[in-house]
PDB file of C-alpha atoms and ligand atoms in Angstrom:
ATOM      1  CA  MET A 166      97.752 132.990  91.803  1.00 89.00           C
ATOM      2  CA  THR A 167      99.539 133.722  95.038  1.00 95.00           C
ATOM      3  CA  LEU A 168      99.789 130.731  97.353  1.00 97.00           C
ATOM      4  CA  GLN A 169      99.045 131.280 101.034  1.00 98.00           C
ATOM      5  CA  ALA A 170     101.553 129.675 103.393  1.00 98.00           C
ATOM      6  CA  GLY A 171     101.461 129.528 107.162  1.00 98.00           C
ATOM      7  CA  VAL A 172     104.249 129.017 109.681  1.00 98.00           C
ATOM      8  CA  VAL A 173     102.987 127.822 113.041  1.00 98.00           C
ATOM      9  CA  ALA A 174     104.449 130.530 115.255  1.00 97.00           C
ATOM     10  CA  VAL A 175     103.322 129.829 118.801  1.00 96.00           C
ATOM     11  CA  GLN A 176     106.991 129.128 119.663  1.00 93.00           C
ATOM     12  CA  GLY A 177     110.237 128.142 117.925  1.00 89.00           C
ATOM     13  CA  ASP A 178     112.322 129.112 114.876  1.00 87.00           C
ATOM     14  CA  VAL A 179     109.701 130.850 112.789  1.00 95.00           C
ATOM     15  CA  ALA A 180     111.560 133.512 110.793  1.00 96.00           C
ATOM     16  CA  GLU A 181     113.935 130.938 109.300  1.00 96.00           C
ATOM     17  CA  HIS A 182     111.009 128.928 107.924  1.00 97.00           C
ATOM     18  CA  VAL A 183     109.452 132.057 106.406  1.00 98.00           C
ATOM     19  CA  THR A 184     112.692 132.745 104.524  1.00 97.00           C
ATOM     20  CA  ALA A 185     113.092 129.103 103.456  1.00 98.00           C
ATOM     21  CA  ILE A 186     109.516 128.991 102.130  1.00 98.00           C
ATOM     22  CA  GLU A 187     110.047 132.198 100.131  1.00 98.00           C
ATOM     23  CA  ARG A 188     113.273 130.786  98.696  1.00 98.00           C
ATOM     24  CA  ALA A 189     111.702 127.422  97.800  1.00 98.00           C
ATOM     25  CA  ALA A 190     108.698 129.122  96.181  1.00 98.00           C
ATOM     26  CA  ALA A 191     110.976 131.327  94.074  1.00 97.00           C
ATOM     27  CA  ALA A 192     112.929 128.234  92.988  1.00 96.00           C
ATOM     28  CA  HIS A 193     109.641 126.671  91.849  1.00 96.00           C
ATOM     29  CA  GLY A 194     108.354 129.804  90.099  1.00 96.00           C
ATOM     30  CA  ARG A 195     105.481 130.295  92.549  1.00 96.00           C
ATOM     31  CA  ASP A 196     104.307 133.460  94.304  1.00 97.00           C
ATOM     32  CA  VAL A 197     103.724 133.017  97.994  1.00 98.00           C
ATOM     33  CA  GLU A 198     102.491 135.066 100.911  1.00 98.00           C
ATOM     34  CA  VAL A 199     103.655 133.700 104.261  1.00 98.00           C
ATOM     35  CA  ARG A 200     101.793 134.344 107.513  1.00 98.00           C
ATOM     36  CA  GLU A 201     102.765 133.517 111.047  1.00 98.00           C
ATOM     37  CA  ILE A 202     100.081 131.507 112.814  1.00 98.00           C
ATOM     38  CA  ARG A 203      99.597 132.548 116.448  1.00 97.00           C
ATOM     39  CA  GLU A 204      95.829 132.262 116.722  1.00 97.00           C
ATOM     40  CA  SER A 205      92.994 130.143 115.396  1.00 98.00           C
ATOM     41  CA  GLY A 206      91.133 131.163 112.253  1.00 98.00           C
ATOM     42  CA  LEU A 207      94.158 131.569 109.954  1.00 98.00           C
ATOM     43  CA  VAL A 208      95.035 127.953 109.094  1.00 98.00           C
ATOM     44  CA  PRO A 209      91.891 127.367 106.990  1.00 98.00           C
ATOM     45  CA  ASP A 210      93.130 130.000 104.507  1.00 97.00           C
ATOM     46  CA  CYS A 211      96.540 128.357 104.095  1.00 98.00           C
ATOM     47  CA  ASP A 212      97.490 126.215 101.103  1.00 98.00           C
ATOM     48  CA  PHE A 213     100.433 124.758 103.009  1.00 98.00           C
ATOM     49  CA  LEU A 214     101.931 124.876 106.494  1.00 98.00           C
ATOM     50  CA  ALA A 215     105.284 124.553 108.255  1.00 98.00           C
ATOM     51  CA  MET A 216     105.530 123.542 111.893  1.00 98.00           C
ATOM     52  CA  PRO A 217     108.949 124.572 113.286  1.00 97.00           C
ATOM     53  CA  GLY A 218     111.329 123.259 115.881  1.00 95.00           C
ATOM     54  CA  GLY A 219     111.364 124.635 119.392  1.00 95.00           C
ATOM     55  CA  GLU A 220     110.120 122.918 122.513  1.00 96.00           C
ATOM     56  CA  SER A 221     107.533 120.275 121.710  1.00 97.00           C
ATOM     57  CA  THR A 222     105.818 120.235 125.107  1.00 97.00           C
ATOM     58  CA  THR A 223     105.252 124.020 124.879  1.00 97.00           C
ATOM     59  CA  ILE A 224     104.168 123.969 121.229  1.00 97.00           C
ATOM     60  CA  SER A 225     101.749 121.120 121.924  1.00 98.00           C
ATOM     61  CA  ARG A 226     100.173 122.899 124.889  1.00 97.00           C
ATOM     62  CA  LEU A 227      99.775 126.221 123.080  1.00 97.00           C
ATOM     63  CA  LEU A 228      98.308 124.634 119.930  1.00 98.00           C
ATOM     64  CA  HIS A 229      95.633 122.918 121.981  1.00 98.00           C
ATOM     65  CA  ASP A 230      94.972 125.907 124.266  1.00 97.00           C
ATOM     66  CA  ASP A 231      94.620 128.286 121.315  1.00 97.00           C
ATOM     67  CA  GLY A 232      92.368 126.027 119.223  1.00 98.00           C
ATOM     68  CA  ILE A 233      94.921 125.733 116.411  1.00 98.00           C
ATOM     69  CA  ALA A 234      95.453 121.962 116.805  1.00 98.00           C
ATOM     70  CA  PRO A 235      92.154 120.840 115.211  1.00 98.00           C
ATOM     71  CA  GLU A 236      92.663 123.308 112.352  1.00 98.00           C
ATOM     72  CA  ILE A 237      96.023 121.714 111.523  1.00 98.00           C
ATOM     73  CA  GLN A 238      94.396 118.270 111.674  1.00 98.00           C
ATOM     74  CA  ASN A 239      91.681 119.439 109.248  1.00 98.00           C
ATOM     75  CA  HIS A 240      94.352 120.910 106.950  1.00 98.00           C
ATOM     76  CA  VAL A 241      96.101 117.538 106.683  1.00 98.00           C
ATOM     77  CA  ALA A 242      92.808 115.634 106.392  1.00 98.00           C
ATOM     78  CA  ALA A 243      92.085 117.819 103.332  1.00 97.00           C
ATOM     79  CA  GLY A 244      95.355 116.570 101.810  1.00 97.00           C
ATOM     80  CA  LYS A 245      97.195 119.902 102.050  1.00 98.00           C
ATOM     81  CA  PRO A 246     100.981 119.866 102.599  1.00 98.00           C
ATOM     82  CA  LEU A 247     102.488 120.135 106.071  1.00 98.00           C
ATOM     83  CA  PHE A 248     106.217 120.200 106.757  1.00 98.00           C
ATOM     84  CA  ALA A 249     107.103 119.454 110.389  1.00 98.00           C
ATOM     85  CA  THR A 250     110.674 119.903 111.631  1.00 98.00           C
ATOM     86  CA  CYS A 251     112.238 118.672 114.875  1.00 97.00           C
ATOM     87  CA  ALA A 252     109.844 119.673 117.691  1.00 97.00           C
ATOM     88  CA  GLY A 253     107.209 120.112 114.969  1.00 98.00           C
ATOM     89  CA  LEU A 254     107.751 116.478 113.975  1.00 98.00           C
ATOM     90  CA  ILE A 255     107.365 115.442 117.618  1.00 98.00           C
ATOM     91  CA  VAL A 256     104.035 117.284 117.909  1.00 98.00           C
ATOM     92  CA  ALA A 257     102.812 115.873 114.571  1.00 98.00           C
ATOM     93  CA  ALA A 258     103.740 112.257 115.417  1.00 98.00           C
ATOM     94  CA  ALA A 259     101.376 109.464 116.411  1.00 98.00           C
ATOM     95  CA  ASP A 260     103.317 108.652 119.576  1.00 97.00           C
ATOM     96  CA  THR A 261     106.128 110.288 121.543  1.00 97.00           C
ATOM     97  CA  GLY A 262     106.081 108.208 124.717  1.00 94.00           C
ATOM     98  CA  ASP A 263     105.906 111.547 126.605  1.00 96.00           C
ATOM     99  CA  GLU A 264     102.634 112.387 128.284  1.00 96.00           C
ATOM    100  CA  ARG A 265     103.428 116.129 128.190  1.00 97.00           C
ATOM    101  CA  VAL A 266     102.997 116.039 124.408  1.00 97.00           C
ATOM    102  CA  ASP A 267      99.413 115.722 123.143  1.00 97.00           C
ATOM    103  CA  GLU A 268     100.252 114.335 119.695  1.00 98.00           C
ATOM    104  CA  LEU A 269      98.367 115.561 116.624  1.00 98.00           C
ATOM    105  CA  GLU A 270      98.703 112.075 115.046  1.00 98.00           C
ATOM    106  CA  LEU A 271      99.341 113.418 111.551  1.00 98.00           C
ATOM    107  CA  LEU A 272     102.167 110.995 110.734  1.00 97.00           C
ATOM    108  CA  ASP A 273     102.156 107.295 111.503  1.00 97.00           C
ATOM    109  CA  VAL A 274     105.479 107.466 113.335  1.00 98.00           C
ATOM    110  CA  THR A 275     106.734 106.940 116.869  1.00 98.00           C
ATOM    111  CA  VAL A 276     109.462 109.381 117.918  1.00 98.00           C
ATOM    112  CA  GLU A 277     111.961 109.396 120.721  1.00 96.00           C
ATOM    113  CA  ARG A 278     112.666 112.920 121.999  1.00 97.00           C
ATOM    114  CA  ASN A 279     116.287 114.089 122.364  1.00 95.00           C
ATOM    115  CA  ALA A 280     117.598 110.803 120.944  1.00 94.00           C
ATOM    116  CA  PHE A 281     120.722 112.408 119.482  1.00 92.00           C
ATOM    117  CA  GLY A 282     121.869 114.027 122.726  1.00 89.00           C
ATOM    118  CA  ARG A 283     121.752 117.440 124.313  1.00 90.00           C
ATOM    119  CA  GLN A 284     122.306 120.963 122.976  1.00 90.00           C
ATOM    120  CA  LYS A 285     126.104 120.580 123.242  1.00 90.00           C
ATOM    121  CA  ASP A 286     125.869 117.434 121.095  1.00 91.00           C
ATOM    122  CA  SER A 287     124.374 119.401 118.166  1.00 94.00           C
ATOM    123  CA  PHE A 288     125.936 118.451 114.844  1.00 95.00           C
ATOM    124  CA  GLU A 289     125.683 118.851 111.087  1.00 96.00           C
ATOM    125  CA  ALA A 290     125.599 115.780 108.851  1.00 96.00           C
ATOM    126  CA  PRO A 291     125.574 115.342 105.056  1.00 97.00           C
ATOM    127  CA  LEU A 292     122.399 113.375 104.357  1.00 97.00           C
ATOM    128  CA  ASP A 293     121.245 111.511 101.302  1.00 96.00           C
ATOM    129  CA  VAL A 294     117.561 112.404 101.059  1.00 97.00           C
ATOM    130  CA  ALA A 295     115.340 110.465  98.645  1.00 96.00           C
ATOM    131  CA  GLY A 296     113.581 112.572  96.029  1.00 92.00           C
ATOM    132  CA  LEU A 297     115.783 115.674  96.165  1.00 91.00           C
ATOM    133  CA  ALA A 298     116.279 117.567  92.931  1.00 77.00           C
ATOM    134  CA  ASP A 299     119.913 116.486  92.569  1.00 82.00           C
ATOM    135  CA  ASP A 300     122.248 114.020  94.251  1.00 82.00           C
ATOM    136  CA  GLU A 301     124.047 116.562  96.452  1.00 93.00           C
ATOM    137  CA  PRO A 302     123.914 115.568 100.140  1.00 97.00           C
ATOM    138  CA  PHE A 303     121.723 117.813 102.287  1.00 98.00           C
ATOM    139  CA  PRO A 304     123.495 119.700 105.131  1.00 97.00           C
ATOM    140  CA  ALA A 305     121.303 118.560 108.029  1.00 97.00           C
ATOM    141  CA  VAL A 306     121.554 120.423 111.348  1.00 97.00           C
ATOM    142  CA  PHE A 307     120.565 118.318 114.377  1.00 97.00           C
ATOM    143  CA  ILE A 308     119.796 120.177 117.638  1.00 96.00           C
ATOM    144  CA  ARG A 309     118.414 118.085 120.537  1.00 96.00           C
ATOM    145  CA  ALA A 310     116.819 116.139 117.730  1.00 97.00           C
ATOM    146  CA  PRO A 311     114.270 113.353 117.971  1.00 96.00           C
ATOM    147  CA  ALA A 312     114.845 109.995 116.319  1.00 95.00           C
ATOM    148  CA  ILE A 313     112.073 108.175 114.536  1.00 97.00           C
ATOM    149  CA  ALA A 314     111.949 104.951 116.511  1.00 97.00           C
ATOM    150  CA  ASP A 315     109.243 103.396 114.335  1.00 97.00           C
ATOM    151  CA  ALA A 316     108.358 104.806 110.908  1.00 98.00           C
ATOM    152  CA  GLY A 317     105.089 102.840 110.778  1.00 97.00           C
ATOM    153  CA  SER A 318     103.507 103.217 107.346  1.00 97.00           C
ATOM    154  CA  ALA A 319     105.502 106.367 106.542  1.00 98.00           C
ATOM    155  CA  GLU A 320     108.059 106.369 103.720  1.00 98.00           C
ATOM    156  CA  VAL A 321     111.602 106.817 105.030  1.00 98.00           C
ATOM    157  CA  LEU A 322     113.378 109.544 103.010  1.00 98.00           C
ATOM    158  CA  ALA A 323     116.666 109.615 104.947  1.00 97.00           C
ATOM    159  CA  THR A 324     118.466 107.846 107.764  1.00 97.00           C
ATOM    160  CA  TRP A 325     121.362 108.843 109.991  1.00 96.00           C
ATOM    161  CA  ASP A 326     123.279 106.468 112.218  1.00 93.00           C
ATOM    162  CA  GLY A 327     120.875 103.707 111.137  1.00 94.00           C
ATOM    163  CA  ARG A 328     117.778 105.631 112.262  1.00 95.00           C
ATOM    164  CA  PRO A 329     115.101 107.275 110.097  1.00 97.00           C
ATOM    165  CA  VAL A 330     115.382 111.084 110.286  1.00 98.00           C
ATOM    166  CA  ALA A 331     113.181 112.191 107.367  1.00 98.00           C
ATOM    167  CA  VAL A 332     109.816 110.685 106.459  1.00 98.00           C
ATOM    168  CA  ARG A 333     106.779 111.302 104.291  1.00 98.00           C
ATOM    169  CA  ASP A 334     103.281 110.158 105.134  1.00 98.00           C
ATOM    170  CA  GLY A 335     100.858 111.350 102.451  1.00 97.00           C
ATOM    171  CA  PRO A 336     100.757 115.177 102.525  1.00 98.00           C
ATOM    172  CA  VAL A 337     103.040 115.385 105.565  1.00 98.00           C
ATOM    173  CA  VAL A 338     106.854 115.504 105.489  1.00 98.00           C
ATOM    174  CA  GLY A 339     108.736 115.393 108.773  1.00 98.00           C
ATOM    175  CA  THR A 340     112.426 115.790 109.596  1.00 98.00           C
ATOM    176  CA  SER A 341     114.317 115.284 112.849  1.00 98.00           C
ATOM    177  CA  PHE A 342     116.697 118.031 111.762  1.00 98.00           C
ATOM    178  CA  HIS A 343     116.367 121.733 110.815  1.00 97.00           C
ATOM    179  CA  PRO A 344     116.388 122.368 107.030  1.00 97.00           C
ATOM    180  CA  GLU A 345     115.334 125.977 107.686  1.00 96.00           C
ATOM    181  CA  LEU A 346     118.701 126.714 109.341  1.00 96.00           C
ATOM    182  CA  THR A 347     120.667 126.262 106.114  1.00 95.00           C
ATOM    183  CA  PRO A 348     120.396 128.227 102.844  1.00 95.00           C
ATOM    184  CA  ASP A 349     119.441 124.952 101.095  1.00 96.00           C
ATOM    185  CA  SER A 350     115.661 124.966 100.604  1.00 96.00           C
ATOM    186  CA  ARG A 351     115.404 121.709  98.632  1.00 97.00           C
ATOM    187  CA  ILE A 352     113.502 119.845 101.364  1.00 98.00           C
ATOM    188  CA  HIS A 353     110.990 122.707 101.660  1.00 98.00           C
ATOM    189  CA  GLY A 354     110.605 122.387  97.888  1.00 97.00           C
ATOM    190  CA  LEU A 355     110.084 118.641  98.202  1.00 97.00           C
ATOM    191  CA  ALA A 356     107.524 119.018 100.994  1.00 98.00           C
ATOM    192  CA  PHE A 357     105.454 121.772  99.389  1.00 98.00           C
ATOM    193  CA  PHE A 358     105.912 121.809  95.629  1.00 96.00           C
ATOM    194  CA  GLU A 359     107.038 118.303  94.661  1.00 95.00           C
ATOM    195  CA  ASN A 360     104.911 116.088  96.911  1.00 94.00           C
ATOM    196  CA  GLU A 361     102.577 114.262  94.573  1.00 90.00           C
ATOM    197  CA  GLU A 362     100.602 112.940  97.530  1.00 92.00           C
ATOM    198  CA  ALA A 363      99.602 116.452  98.578  1.00 94.00           C
ATOM    199  CA  ALA A 364      97.114 118.886  97.061  1.00 91.00           C
ATOM    200  CA  LEU A 365      98.391 122.349  96.130  1.00 93.00           C
ATOM    201  CA  PRO A 366      96.525 124.770  93.830  1.00 91.00           C
ATOM    202  CA  ALA A 367      98.023 124.603  90.342  1.00 86.00           C
ATOM    203  CA  SER A 368      99.870 127.595  88.951  1.00 80.00           C
ATOM    204  CA  GLU A 369      97.988 129.524  86.261  1.00 69.00           C
ATOM    205  CA  SER A 370     100.458 128.545  83.578  1.00 57.00           C
ATOM    206  CA  ALA A 371     100.109 124.828  84.378  1.00 48.00           C
TER     207      ALA A 371
HETATM  208  N1  LIG B  56     114.285 118.564 122.015  1.00 62.79           N
HETATM  209  C1  LIG B  56     113.207 119.407 121.606  1.00 62.79           C
HETATM  210  C2  LIG B  56     111.875 118.816 122.020  1.00 62.79           C
HETATM  211  O1  LIG B  56     111.809 117.708 122.382  1.00 62.79           O
HETATM  212  C3  LIG B  56     113.229 119.623 120.105  1.00 62.79           C
HETATM  213  C4  LIG B  56     114.451 120.405 119.721  1.00 62.79           C
HETATM  214  C5  LIG B  56     114.314 121.203 118.491  1.00 62.79           C
HETATM  215  O2  LIG B  56     113.224 121.438 117.966  1.00 62.79           O
HETATM  216  N2  LIG B  56     115.436 121.671 118.042  1.00 62.79           N
HETATM  217  O3  LIG B  56     110.886 119.492 121.951  1.00 62.79           O
END
């Protein structure tokens, strides 16, 4: 069967996630059709979702205005995988300390926006990420990235500079950085195809 994937596309780096999902699916022997989510009514048909980076205050506002926010909450409540990166992680968090973000409360984490500096402070770091297919460090790109100030009940998958930057909370994986900006799709694979706490339709051969 062909899996249905959605990339929340109200704002942010959408095309890169589409490519990363296709690459991760191919690596896991799964067929996938990826849609860009710009309106309500599409999320209920998705087996898994990515929520990209961008500008969290804008993404938050548009998701609520367009009626997509409750659909994403229902998706996670049904145990389906969600992968939230950078601004997506901010929107998915339980608390951001910023009243311009209406958090979806999908991960039990508190984030601090822009904790790693401004655009000019962007950097790439080799990260050890728990649960990756091999022991190779992951090339993590940080762009005006949030830090996870309190990981709550979430499992910390990676830290940088002593701070959690990748977490899993049931069906949701969140990263402060941008795995979609590198050709390495192992974290997409982890979030969608290897997360035993999330429900994905089995492949026919399984
Ligand atoms: N700093 C942005 C925000 O707070 C996130 C940056 C990003 O997604 N690259 O929304």
